[in-house]
PDB file of C-alpha atoms and ligand atoms in Angstrom:
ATOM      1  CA  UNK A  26       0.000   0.000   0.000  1.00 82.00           C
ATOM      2  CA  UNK A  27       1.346   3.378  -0.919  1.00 92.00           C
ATOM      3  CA  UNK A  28       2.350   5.990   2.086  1.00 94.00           C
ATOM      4  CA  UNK A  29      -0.876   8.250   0.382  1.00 95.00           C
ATOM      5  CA  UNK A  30      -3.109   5.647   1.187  1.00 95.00           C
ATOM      6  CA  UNK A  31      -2.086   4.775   4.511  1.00 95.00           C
ATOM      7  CA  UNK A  32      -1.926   8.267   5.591  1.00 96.00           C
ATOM      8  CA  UNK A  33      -5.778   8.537   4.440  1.00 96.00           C
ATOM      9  CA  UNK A  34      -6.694   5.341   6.135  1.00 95.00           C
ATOM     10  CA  UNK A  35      -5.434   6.408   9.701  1.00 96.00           C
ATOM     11  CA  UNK A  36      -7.211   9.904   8.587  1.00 96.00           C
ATOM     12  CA  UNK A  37     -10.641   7.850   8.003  1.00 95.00           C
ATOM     13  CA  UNK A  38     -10.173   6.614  11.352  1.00 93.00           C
ATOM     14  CA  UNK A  39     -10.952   9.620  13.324  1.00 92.00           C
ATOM     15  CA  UNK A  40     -13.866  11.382  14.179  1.00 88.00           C
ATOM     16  CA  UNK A  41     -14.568  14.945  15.333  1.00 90.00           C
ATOM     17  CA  UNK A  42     -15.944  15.521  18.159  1.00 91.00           C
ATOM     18  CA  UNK A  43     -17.289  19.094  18.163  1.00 93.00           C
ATOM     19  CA  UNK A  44     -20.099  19.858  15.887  1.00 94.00           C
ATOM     20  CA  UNK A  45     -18.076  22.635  14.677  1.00 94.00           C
ATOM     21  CA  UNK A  46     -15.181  20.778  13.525  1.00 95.00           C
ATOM     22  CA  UNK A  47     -17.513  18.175  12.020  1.00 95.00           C
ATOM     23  CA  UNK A  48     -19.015  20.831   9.668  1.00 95.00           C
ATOM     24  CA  UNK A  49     -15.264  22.629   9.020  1.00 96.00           C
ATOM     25  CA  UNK A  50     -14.328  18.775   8.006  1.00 96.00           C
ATOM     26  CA  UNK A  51     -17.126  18.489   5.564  1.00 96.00           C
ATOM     27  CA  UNK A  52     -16.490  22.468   4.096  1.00 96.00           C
ATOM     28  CA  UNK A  53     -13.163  20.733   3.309  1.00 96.00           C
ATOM     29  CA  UNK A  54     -14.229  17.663   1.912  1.00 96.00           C
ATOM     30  CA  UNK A  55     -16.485  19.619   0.063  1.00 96.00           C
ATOM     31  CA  UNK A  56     -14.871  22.473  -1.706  1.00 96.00           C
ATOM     32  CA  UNK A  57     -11.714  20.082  -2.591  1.00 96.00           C
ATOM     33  CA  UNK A  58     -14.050  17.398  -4.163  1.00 96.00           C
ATOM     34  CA  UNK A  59     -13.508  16.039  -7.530  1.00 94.00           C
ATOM     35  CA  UNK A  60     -16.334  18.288  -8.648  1.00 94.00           C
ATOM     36  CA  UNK A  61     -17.672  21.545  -6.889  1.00 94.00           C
ATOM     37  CA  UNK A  62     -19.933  23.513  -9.229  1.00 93.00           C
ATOM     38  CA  UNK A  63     -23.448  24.277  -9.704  1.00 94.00           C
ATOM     39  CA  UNK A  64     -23.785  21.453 -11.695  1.00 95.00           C
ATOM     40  CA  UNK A  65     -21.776  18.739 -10.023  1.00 95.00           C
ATOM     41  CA  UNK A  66     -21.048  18.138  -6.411  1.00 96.00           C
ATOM     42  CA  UNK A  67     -19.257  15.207  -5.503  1.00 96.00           C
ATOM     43  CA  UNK A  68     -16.188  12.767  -5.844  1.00 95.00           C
ATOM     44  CA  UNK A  69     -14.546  10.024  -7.292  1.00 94.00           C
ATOM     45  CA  UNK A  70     -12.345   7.713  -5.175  1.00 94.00           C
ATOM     46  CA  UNK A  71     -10.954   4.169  -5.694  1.00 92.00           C
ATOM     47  CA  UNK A  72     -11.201   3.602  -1.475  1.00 93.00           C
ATOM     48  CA  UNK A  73     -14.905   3.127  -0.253  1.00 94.00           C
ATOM     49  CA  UNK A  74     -14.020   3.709   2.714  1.00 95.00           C
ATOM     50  CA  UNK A  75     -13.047   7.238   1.492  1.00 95.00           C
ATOM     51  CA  UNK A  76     -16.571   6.852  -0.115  1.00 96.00           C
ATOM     52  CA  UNK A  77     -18.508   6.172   2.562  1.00 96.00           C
ATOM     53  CA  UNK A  78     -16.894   8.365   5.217  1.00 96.00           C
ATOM     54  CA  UNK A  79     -18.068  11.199   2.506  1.00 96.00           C
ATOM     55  CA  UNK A  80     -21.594   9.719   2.623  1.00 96.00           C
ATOM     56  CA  UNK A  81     -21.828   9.579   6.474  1.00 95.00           C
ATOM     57  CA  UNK A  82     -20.514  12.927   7.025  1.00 95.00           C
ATOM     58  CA  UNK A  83     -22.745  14.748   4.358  1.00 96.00           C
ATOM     59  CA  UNK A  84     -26.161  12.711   6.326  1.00 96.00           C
ATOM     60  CA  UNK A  85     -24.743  14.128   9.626  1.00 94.00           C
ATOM     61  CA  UNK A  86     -23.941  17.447   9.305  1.00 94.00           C
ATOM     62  CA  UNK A  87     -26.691  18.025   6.122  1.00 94.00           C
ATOM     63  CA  UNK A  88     -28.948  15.224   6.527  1.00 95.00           C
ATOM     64  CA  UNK A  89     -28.849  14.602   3.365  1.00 95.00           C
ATOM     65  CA  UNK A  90     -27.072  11.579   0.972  1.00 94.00           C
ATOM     66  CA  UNK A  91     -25.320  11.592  -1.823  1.00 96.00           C
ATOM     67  CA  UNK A  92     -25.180   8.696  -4.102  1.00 96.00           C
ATOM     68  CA  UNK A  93     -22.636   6.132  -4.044  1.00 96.00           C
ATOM     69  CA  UNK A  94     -21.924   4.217  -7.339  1.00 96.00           C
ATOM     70  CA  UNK A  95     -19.186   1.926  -8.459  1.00 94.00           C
ATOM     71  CA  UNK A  96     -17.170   2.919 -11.876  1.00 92.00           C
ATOM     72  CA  UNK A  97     -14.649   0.182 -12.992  1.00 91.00           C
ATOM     73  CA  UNK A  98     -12.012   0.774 -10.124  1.00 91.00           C
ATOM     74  CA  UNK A  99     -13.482   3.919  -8.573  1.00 95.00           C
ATOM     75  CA  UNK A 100     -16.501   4.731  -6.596  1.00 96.00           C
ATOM     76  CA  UNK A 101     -18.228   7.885  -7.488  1.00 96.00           C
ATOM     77  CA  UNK A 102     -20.170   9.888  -4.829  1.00 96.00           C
ATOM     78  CA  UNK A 103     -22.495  12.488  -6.344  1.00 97.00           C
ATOM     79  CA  UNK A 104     -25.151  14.658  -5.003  1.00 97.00           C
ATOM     80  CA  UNK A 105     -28.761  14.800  -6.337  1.00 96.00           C
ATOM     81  CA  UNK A 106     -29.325  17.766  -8.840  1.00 95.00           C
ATOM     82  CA  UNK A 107     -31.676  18.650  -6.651  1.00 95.00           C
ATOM     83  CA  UNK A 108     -29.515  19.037  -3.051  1.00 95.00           C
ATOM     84  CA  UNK A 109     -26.875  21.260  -4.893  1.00 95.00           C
ATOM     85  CA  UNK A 110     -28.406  24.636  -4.254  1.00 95.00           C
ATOM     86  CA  UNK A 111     -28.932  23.615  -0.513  1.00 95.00           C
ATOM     87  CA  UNK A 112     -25.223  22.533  -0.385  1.00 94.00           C
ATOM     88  CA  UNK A 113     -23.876  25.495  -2.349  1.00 94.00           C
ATOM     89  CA  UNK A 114     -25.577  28.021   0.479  1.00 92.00           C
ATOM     90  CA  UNK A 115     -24.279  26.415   3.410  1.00 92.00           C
ATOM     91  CA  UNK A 116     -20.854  25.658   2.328  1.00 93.00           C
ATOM     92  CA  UNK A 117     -18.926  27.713  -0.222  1.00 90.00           C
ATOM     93  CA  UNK A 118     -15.207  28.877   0.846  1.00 88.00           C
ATOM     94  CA  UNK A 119     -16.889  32.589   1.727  1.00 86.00           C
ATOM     95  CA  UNK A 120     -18.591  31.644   4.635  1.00 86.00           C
ATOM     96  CA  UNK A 121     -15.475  29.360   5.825  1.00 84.00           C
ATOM     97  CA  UNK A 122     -14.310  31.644   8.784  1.00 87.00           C
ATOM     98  CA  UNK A 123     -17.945  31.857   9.794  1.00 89.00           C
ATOM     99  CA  UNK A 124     -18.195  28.028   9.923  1.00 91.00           C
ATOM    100  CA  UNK A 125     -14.684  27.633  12.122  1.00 92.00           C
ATOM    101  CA  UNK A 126     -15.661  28.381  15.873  1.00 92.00           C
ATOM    102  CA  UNK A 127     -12.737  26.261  17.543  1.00 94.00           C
ATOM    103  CA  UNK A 128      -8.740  25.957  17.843  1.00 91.00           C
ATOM    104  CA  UNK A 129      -9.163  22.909  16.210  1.00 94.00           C
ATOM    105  CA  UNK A 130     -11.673  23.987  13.280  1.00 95.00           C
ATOM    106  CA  UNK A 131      -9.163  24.273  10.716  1.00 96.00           C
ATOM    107  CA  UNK A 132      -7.520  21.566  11.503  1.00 96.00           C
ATOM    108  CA  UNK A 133     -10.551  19.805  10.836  1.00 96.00           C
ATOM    109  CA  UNK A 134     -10.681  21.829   7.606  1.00 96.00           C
ATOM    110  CA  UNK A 135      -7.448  20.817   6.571  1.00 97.00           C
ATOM    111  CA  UNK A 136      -7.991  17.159   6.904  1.00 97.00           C
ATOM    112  CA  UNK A 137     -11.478  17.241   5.146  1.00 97.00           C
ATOM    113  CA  UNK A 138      -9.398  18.938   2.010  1.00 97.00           C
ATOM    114  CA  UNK A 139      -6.577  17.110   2.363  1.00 97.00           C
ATOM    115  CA  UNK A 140      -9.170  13.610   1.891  1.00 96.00           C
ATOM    116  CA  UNK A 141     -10.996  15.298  -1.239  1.00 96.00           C
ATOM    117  CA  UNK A 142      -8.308  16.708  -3.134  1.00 95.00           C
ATOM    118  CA  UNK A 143      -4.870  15.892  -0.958  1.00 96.00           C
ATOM    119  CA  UNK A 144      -2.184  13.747  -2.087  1.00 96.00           C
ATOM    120  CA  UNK A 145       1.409  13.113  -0.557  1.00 97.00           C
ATOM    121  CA  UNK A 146       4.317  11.276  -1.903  1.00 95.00           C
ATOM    122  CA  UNK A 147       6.320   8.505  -0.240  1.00 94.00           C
ATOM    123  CA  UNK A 148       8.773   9.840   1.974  1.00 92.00           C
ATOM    124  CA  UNK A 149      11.420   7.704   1.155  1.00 88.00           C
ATOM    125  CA  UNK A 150      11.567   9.243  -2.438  1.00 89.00           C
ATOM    126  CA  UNK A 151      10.563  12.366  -2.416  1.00 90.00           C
ATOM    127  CA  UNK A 152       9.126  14.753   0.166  1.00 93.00           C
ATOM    128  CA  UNK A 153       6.238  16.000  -1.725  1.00 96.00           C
ATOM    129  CA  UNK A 154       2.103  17.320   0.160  1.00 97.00           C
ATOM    130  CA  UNK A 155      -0.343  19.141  -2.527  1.00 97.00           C
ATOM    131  CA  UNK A 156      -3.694  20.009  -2.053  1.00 97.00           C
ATOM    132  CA  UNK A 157      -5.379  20.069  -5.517  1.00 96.00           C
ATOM    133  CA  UNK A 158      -8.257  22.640  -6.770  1.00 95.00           C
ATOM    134  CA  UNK A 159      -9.797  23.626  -9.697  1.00 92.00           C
ATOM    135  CA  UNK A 160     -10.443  27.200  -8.265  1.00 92.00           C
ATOM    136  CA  UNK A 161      -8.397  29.725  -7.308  1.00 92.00           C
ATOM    137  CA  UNK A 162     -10.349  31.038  -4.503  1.00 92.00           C
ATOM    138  CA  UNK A 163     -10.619  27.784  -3.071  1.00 93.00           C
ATOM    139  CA  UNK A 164      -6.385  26.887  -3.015  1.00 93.00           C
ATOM    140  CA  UNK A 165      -6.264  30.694  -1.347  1.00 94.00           C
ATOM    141  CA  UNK A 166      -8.287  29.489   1.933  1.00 93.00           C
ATOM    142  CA  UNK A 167      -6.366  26.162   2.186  1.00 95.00           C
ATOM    143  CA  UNK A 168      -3.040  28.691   1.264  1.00 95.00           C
ATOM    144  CA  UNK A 169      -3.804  30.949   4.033  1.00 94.00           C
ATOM    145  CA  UNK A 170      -4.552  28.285   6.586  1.00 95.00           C
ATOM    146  CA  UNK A 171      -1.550  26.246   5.989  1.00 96.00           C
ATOM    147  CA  UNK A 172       0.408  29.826   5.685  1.00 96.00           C
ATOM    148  CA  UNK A 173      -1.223  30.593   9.397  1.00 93.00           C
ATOM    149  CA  UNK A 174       0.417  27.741  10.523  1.00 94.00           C
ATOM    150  CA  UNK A 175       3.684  28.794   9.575  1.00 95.00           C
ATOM    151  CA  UNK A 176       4.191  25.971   7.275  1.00 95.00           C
ATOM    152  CA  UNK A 177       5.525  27.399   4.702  1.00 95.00           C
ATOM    153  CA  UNK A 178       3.127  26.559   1.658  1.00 95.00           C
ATOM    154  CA  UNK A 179       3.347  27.409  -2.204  1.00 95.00           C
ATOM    155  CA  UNK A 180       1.199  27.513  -4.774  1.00 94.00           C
ATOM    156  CA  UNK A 181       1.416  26.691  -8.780  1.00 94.00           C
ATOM    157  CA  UNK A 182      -1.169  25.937 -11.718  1.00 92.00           C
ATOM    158  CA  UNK A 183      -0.786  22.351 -12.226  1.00 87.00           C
ATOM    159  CA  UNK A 184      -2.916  20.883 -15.424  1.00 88.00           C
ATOM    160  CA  UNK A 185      -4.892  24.079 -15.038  1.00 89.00           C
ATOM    161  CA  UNK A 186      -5.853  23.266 -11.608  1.00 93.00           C
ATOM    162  CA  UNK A 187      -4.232  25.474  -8.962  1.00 94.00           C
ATOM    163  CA  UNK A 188      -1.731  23.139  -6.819  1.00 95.00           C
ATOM    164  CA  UNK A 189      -1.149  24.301  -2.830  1.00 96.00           C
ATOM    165  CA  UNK A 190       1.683  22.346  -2.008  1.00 97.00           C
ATOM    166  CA  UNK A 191       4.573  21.841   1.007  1.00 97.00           C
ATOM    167  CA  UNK A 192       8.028  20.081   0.399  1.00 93.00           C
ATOM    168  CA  UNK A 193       9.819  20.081   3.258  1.00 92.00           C
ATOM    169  CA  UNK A 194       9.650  16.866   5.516  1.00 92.00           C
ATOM    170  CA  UNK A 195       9.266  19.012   8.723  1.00 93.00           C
ATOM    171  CA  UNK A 196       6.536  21.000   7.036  1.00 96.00           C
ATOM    172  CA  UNK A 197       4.705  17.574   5.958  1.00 96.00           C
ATOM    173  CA  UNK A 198       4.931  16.201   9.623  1.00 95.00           C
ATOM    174  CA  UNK A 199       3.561  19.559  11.268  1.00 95.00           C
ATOM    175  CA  UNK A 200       0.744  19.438   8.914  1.00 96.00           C
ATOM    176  CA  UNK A 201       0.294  15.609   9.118  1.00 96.00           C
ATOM    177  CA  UNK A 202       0.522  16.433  12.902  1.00 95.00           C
ATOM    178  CA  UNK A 203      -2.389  19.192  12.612  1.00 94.00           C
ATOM    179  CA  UNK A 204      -5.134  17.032  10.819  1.00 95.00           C
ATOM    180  CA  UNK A 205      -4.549  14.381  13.132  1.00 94.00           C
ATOM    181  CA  UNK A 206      -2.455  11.648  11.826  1.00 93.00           C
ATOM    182  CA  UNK A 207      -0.258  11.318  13.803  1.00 92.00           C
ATOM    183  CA  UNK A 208       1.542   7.697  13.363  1.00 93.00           C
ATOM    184  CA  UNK A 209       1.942   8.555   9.637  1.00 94.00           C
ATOM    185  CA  UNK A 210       3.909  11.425  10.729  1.00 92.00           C
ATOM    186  CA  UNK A 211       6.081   9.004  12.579  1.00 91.00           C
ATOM    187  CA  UNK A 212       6.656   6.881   9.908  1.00 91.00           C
ATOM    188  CA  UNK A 213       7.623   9.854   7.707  1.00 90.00           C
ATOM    189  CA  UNK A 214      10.114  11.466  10.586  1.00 88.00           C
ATOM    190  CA  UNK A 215      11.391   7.418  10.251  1.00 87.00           C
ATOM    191  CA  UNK A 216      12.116   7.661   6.880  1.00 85.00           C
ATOM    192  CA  UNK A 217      14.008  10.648   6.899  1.00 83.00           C
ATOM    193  CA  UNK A 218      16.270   8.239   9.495  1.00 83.00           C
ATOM    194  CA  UNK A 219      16.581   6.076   6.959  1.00 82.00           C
ATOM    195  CA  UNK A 220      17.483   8.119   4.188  1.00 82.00           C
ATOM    196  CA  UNK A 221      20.154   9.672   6.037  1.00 82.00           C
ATOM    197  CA  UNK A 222      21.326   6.882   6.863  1.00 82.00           C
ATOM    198  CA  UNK A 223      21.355   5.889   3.298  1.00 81.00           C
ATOM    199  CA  UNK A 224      22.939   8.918   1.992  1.00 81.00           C
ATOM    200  CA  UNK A 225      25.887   8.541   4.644  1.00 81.00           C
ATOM    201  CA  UNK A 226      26.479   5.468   3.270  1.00 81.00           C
ATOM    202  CA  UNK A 227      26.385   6.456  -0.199  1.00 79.00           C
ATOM    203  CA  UNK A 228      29.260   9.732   0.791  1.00 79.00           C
ATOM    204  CA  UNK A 229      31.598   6.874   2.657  1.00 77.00           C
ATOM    205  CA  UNK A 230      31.125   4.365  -0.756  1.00 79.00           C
ATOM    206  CA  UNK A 231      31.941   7.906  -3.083  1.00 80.00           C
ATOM    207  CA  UNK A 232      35.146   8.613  -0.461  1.00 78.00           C
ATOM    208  CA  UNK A 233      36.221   4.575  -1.007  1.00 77.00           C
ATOM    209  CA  UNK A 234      35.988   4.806  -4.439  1.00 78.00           C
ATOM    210  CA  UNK A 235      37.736   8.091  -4.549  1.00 79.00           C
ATOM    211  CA  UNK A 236      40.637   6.416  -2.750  1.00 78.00           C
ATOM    212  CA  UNK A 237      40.974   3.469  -5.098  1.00 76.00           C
ATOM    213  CA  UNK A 238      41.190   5.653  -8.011  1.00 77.00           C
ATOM    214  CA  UNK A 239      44.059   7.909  -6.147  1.00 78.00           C
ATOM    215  CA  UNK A 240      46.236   4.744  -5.807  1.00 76.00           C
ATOM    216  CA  UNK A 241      45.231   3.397  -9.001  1.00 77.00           C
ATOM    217  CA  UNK A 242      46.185   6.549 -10.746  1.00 79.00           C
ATOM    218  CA  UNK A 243      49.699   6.693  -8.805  1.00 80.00           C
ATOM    219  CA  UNK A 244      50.212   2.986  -9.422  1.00 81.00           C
ATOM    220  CA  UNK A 245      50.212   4.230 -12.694  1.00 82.00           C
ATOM    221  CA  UNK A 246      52.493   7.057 -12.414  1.00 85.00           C
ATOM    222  CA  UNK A 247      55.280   4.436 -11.099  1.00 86.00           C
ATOM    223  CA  UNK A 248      54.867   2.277 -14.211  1.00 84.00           C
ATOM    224  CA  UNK A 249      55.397   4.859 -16.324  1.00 86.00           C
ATOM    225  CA  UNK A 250      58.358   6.017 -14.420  1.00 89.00           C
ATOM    226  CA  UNK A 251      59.833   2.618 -14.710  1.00 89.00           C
ATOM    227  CA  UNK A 252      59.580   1.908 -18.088  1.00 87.00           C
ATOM    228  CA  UNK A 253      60.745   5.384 -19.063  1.00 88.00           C
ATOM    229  CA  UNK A 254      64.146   4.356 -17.141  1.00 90.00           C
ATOM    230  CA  UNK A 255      64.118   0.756 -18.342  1.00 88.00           C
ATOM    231  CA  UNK A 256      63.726   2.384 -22.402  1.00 87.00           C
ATOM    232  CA  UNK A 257      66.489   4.425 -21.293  1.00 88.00           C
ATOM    233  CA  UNK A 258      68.909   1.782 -20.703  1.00 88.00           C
ATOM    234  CA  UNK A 259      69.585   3.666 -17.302  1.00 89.00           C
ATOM    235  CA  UNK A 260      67.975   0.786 -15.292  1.00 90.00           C
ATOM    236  CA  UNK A 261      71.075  -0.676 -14.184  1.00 91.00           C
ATOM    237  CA  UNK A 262      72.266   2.959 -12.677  1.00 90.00           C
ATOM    238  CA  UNK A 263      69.492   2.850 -10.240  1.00 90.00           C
ATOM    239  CA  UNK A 264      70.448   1.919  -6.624  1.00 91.00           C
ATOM    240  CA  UNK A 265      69.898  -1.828  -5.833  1.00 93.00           C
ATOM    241  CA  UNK A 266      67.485  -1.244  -3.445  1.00 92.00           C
ATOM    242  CA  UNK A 267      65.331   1.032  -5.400  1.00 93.00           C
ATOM    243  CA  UNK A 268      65.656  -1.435  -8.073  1.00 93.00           C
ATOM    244  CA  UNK A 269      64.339  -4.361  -6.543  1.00 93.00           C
ATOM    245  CA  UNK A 270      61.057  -2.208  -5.619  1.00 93.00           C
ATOM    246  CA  UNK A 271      60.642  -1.048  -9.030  1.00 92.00           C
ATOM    247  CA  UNK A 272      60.545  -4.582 -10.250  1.00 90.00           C
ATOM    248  CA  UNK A 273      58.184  -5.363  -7.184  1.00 91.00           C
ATOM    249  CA  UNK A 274      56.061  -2.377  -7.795  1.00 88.00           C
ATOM    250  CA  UNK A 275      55.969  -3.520 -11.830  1.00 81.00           C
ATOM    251  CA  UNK A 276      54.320  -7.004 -10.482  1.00 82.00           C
ATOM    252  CA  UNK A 277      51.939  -5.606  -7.893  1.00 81.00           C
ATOM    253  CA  UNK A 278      49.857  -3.090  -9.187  1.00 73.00           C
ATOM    254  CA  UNK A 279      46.753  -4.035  -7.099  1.00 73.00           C
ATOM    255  CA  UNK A 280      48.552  -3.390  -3.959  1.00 80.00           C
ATOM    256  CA  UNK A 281      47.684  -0.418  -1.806  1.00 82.00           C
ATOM    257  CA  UNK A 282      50.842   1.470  -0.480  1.00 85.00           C
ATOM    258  CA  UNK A 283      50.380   0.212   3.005  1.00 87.00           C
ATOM    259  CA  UNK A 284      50.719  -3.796   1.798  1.00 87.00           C
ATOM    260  CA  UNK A 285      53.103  -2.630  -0.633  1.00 89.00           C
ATOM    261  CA  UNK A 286      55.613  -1.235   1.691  1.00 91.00           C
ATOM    262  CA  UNK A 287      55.292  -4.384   4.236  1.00 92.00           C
ATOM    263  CA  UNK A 288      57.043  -6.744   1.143  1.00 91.00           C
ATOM    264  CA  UNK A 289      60.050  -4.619   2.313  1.00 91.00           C
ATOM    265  CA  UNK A 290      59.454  -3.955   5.896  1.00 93.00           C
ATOM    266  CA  UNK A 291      58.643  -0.338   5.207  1.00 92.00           C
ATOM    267  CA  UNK A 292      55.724   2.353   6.024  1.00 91.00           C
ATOM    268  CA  UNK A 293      53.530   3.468   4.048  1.00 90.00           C
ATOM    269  CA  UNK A 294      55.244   6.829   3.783  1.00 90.00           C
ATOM    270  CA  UNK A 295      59.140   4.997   3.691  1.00 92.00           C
ATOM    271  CA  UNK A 296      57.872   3.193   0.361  1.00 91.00           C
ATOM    272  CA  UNK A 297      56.463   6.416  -0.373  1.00 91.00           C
ATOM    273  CA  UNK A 298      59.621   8.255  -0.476  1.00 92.00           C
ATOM    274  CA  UNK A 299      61.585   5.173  -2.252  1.00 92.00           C
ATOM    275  CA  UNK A 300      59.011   5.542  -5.383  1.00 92.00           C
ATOM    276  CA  UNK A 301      59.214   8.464  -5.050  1.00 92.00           C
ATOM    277  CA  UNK A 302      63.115   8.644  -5.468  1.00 93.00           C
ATOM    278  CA  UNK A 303      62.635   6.242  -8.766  1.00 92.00           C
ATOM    279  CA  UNK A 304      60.295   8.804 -10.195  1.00 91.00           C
ATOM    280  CA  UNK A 305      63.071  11.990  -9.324  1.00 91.00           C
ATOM    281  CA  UNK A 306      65.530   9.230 -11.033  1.00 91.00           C
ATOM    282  CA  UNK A 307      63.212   8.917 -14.481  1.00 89.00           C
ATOM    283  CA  UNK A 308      63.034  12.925 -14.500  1.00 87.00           C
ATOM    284  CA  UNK A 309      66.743  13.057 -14.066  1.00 83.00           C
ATOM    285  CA  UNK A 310      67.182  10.880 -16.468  1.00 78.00           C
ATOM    286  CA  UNK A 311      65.499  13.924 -18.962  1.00 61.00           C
ATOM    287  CA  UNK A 312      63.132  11.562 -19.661  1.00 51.00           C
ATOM    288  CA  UNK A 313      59.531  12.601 -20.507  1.00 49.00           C
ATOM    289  CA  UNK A 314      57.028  11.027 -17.977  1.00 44.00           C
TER     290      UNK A 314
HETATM  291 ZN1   ZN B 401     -14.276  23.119  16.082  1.00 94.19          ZN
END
């Protein structure tokens, strides 16, 4: 099950208490539905239980229900013709600050929009909330809400629907927080573990590989060194010691400096210095490196 779906599930869980915050919960279902318009009212979900909860709500705070009817995967939920003028006069986004009474009345708000017309991304890939309307007035009052709360919201046009959206992870758990679900904010502050975790992993793999292609690339410095004094028939001219290392070196490229030195008893930094020495040799030598 996707993180969207789970959040809404815990959301479909809970129940207002306060007649107030019922009715702010169904101005928010309302105004974000599929449809909102003098000639439509109503949704289109694939969860029935998103269905339903729409159905119950509308019977207790209107008395009246919509109808419930199942298209291929989704489940539309439609007002009669009939009920829209009576819907459209006691809920539009005007009257909204008349209809919140309580600390908690947006809240309720928010969670009712967030249902309708919310969706949020899985935390592990992207951190991602929107709030989707097709008016503008509408994506103001959740804007100005969410803005009161100090979470930071923006807004865009989005497939000519206007797109109130947050993208920070502590923005999405404060407002996850705020409508009441709270476990799923857990599980998102979790994730963000979890991808740090992931992302310190992925800096120490880029640092290891960085190191393997700084001794590759001086591994290859010393062959080139080498042969450049071998072509020059100087070979024999080099001290005996730093000889035998330069053949040694020629037959173990793999080796890290560290294991390298220990075939002679040396530090890193004393085999270091003797390759080094063979490389001051092949420049003295004039030769071209
Ligand atoms: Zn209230």
């Amino acid at each position: 099950m996707s993180f969207n779906t789970d959040v809404k599930n815990e959301l479909l869980e809970l129940w207002q208490k306060k007649k107030c915050c019922k009715l702010s919960e169904m101005l928010g279902l309302l105004l974000f539905s599929t449809d909102f318009s003098e000639q439509k009212i109503g949704i289109s979900t694939n969860s029935e239980k998103q269905a339903d909860n729409y159905i119950r709500l509308s019977q207790k705070c209107m008395n009246i229900s919509p109808q419930k009817a199942k298209k291929s995967r989704f489940y539309e939920v439609y007002y009669n013709k009939s009920d829209i003028p009576f819907v459209l006069n006691n809920f539009n986004s005007e009257i909204a600050y008349s209809i919140f009474r309580c600390d908690n009345c947006k809240n309720a708000f928010l969670l009712g929009a967030f249902l309708s017309g919310g969706i949020v991304s899985d935390p592990l890939k992207d951190y991602r909330l929107e709030i989707i309307s097709k008016s503008e007035d509408i994506a103001i009052l959740a804007y100005r809400i969410l803005y009161d709360f100090e979470l930071n919201p923006k807004m865009t046009i989005k497939n000519k629907k206007v797109c109130v959206y947050l993208k920070t992870s502590e923005n999405i758990e404060d407002f996850l927080t705020h409508i009441g679900a709270v476990k799923s904010s857990l599980k998102m502050m979790n994730a963000k573990i979890i991808k740090d975790i992931k992302n310190n992993a992925n800096r120490k793999t880029n640092f290891e590989t960085a190191n393997l292609k700084k001794s590759a690339d001086s591994s290859a410095k010393h062959i080139k060194a080498i042969e450049n004094i071998e072509n020059s028939g100087k070979f024999s001219a080099l001290p005996k010691d730093l000889q035998d290392i330069a053949k040694a070196r020629k037959e173990n490229l793999g080796m890290s400096l560290t294991e390298f030195g220990k075939l002679f008893g040396l530090s890193r930094s004393g085999i270091y210095h003797k390759l080094k020495k063979i490389c001051d040799f092949a420049e003295k030598c004039n030769i071209k490196r």
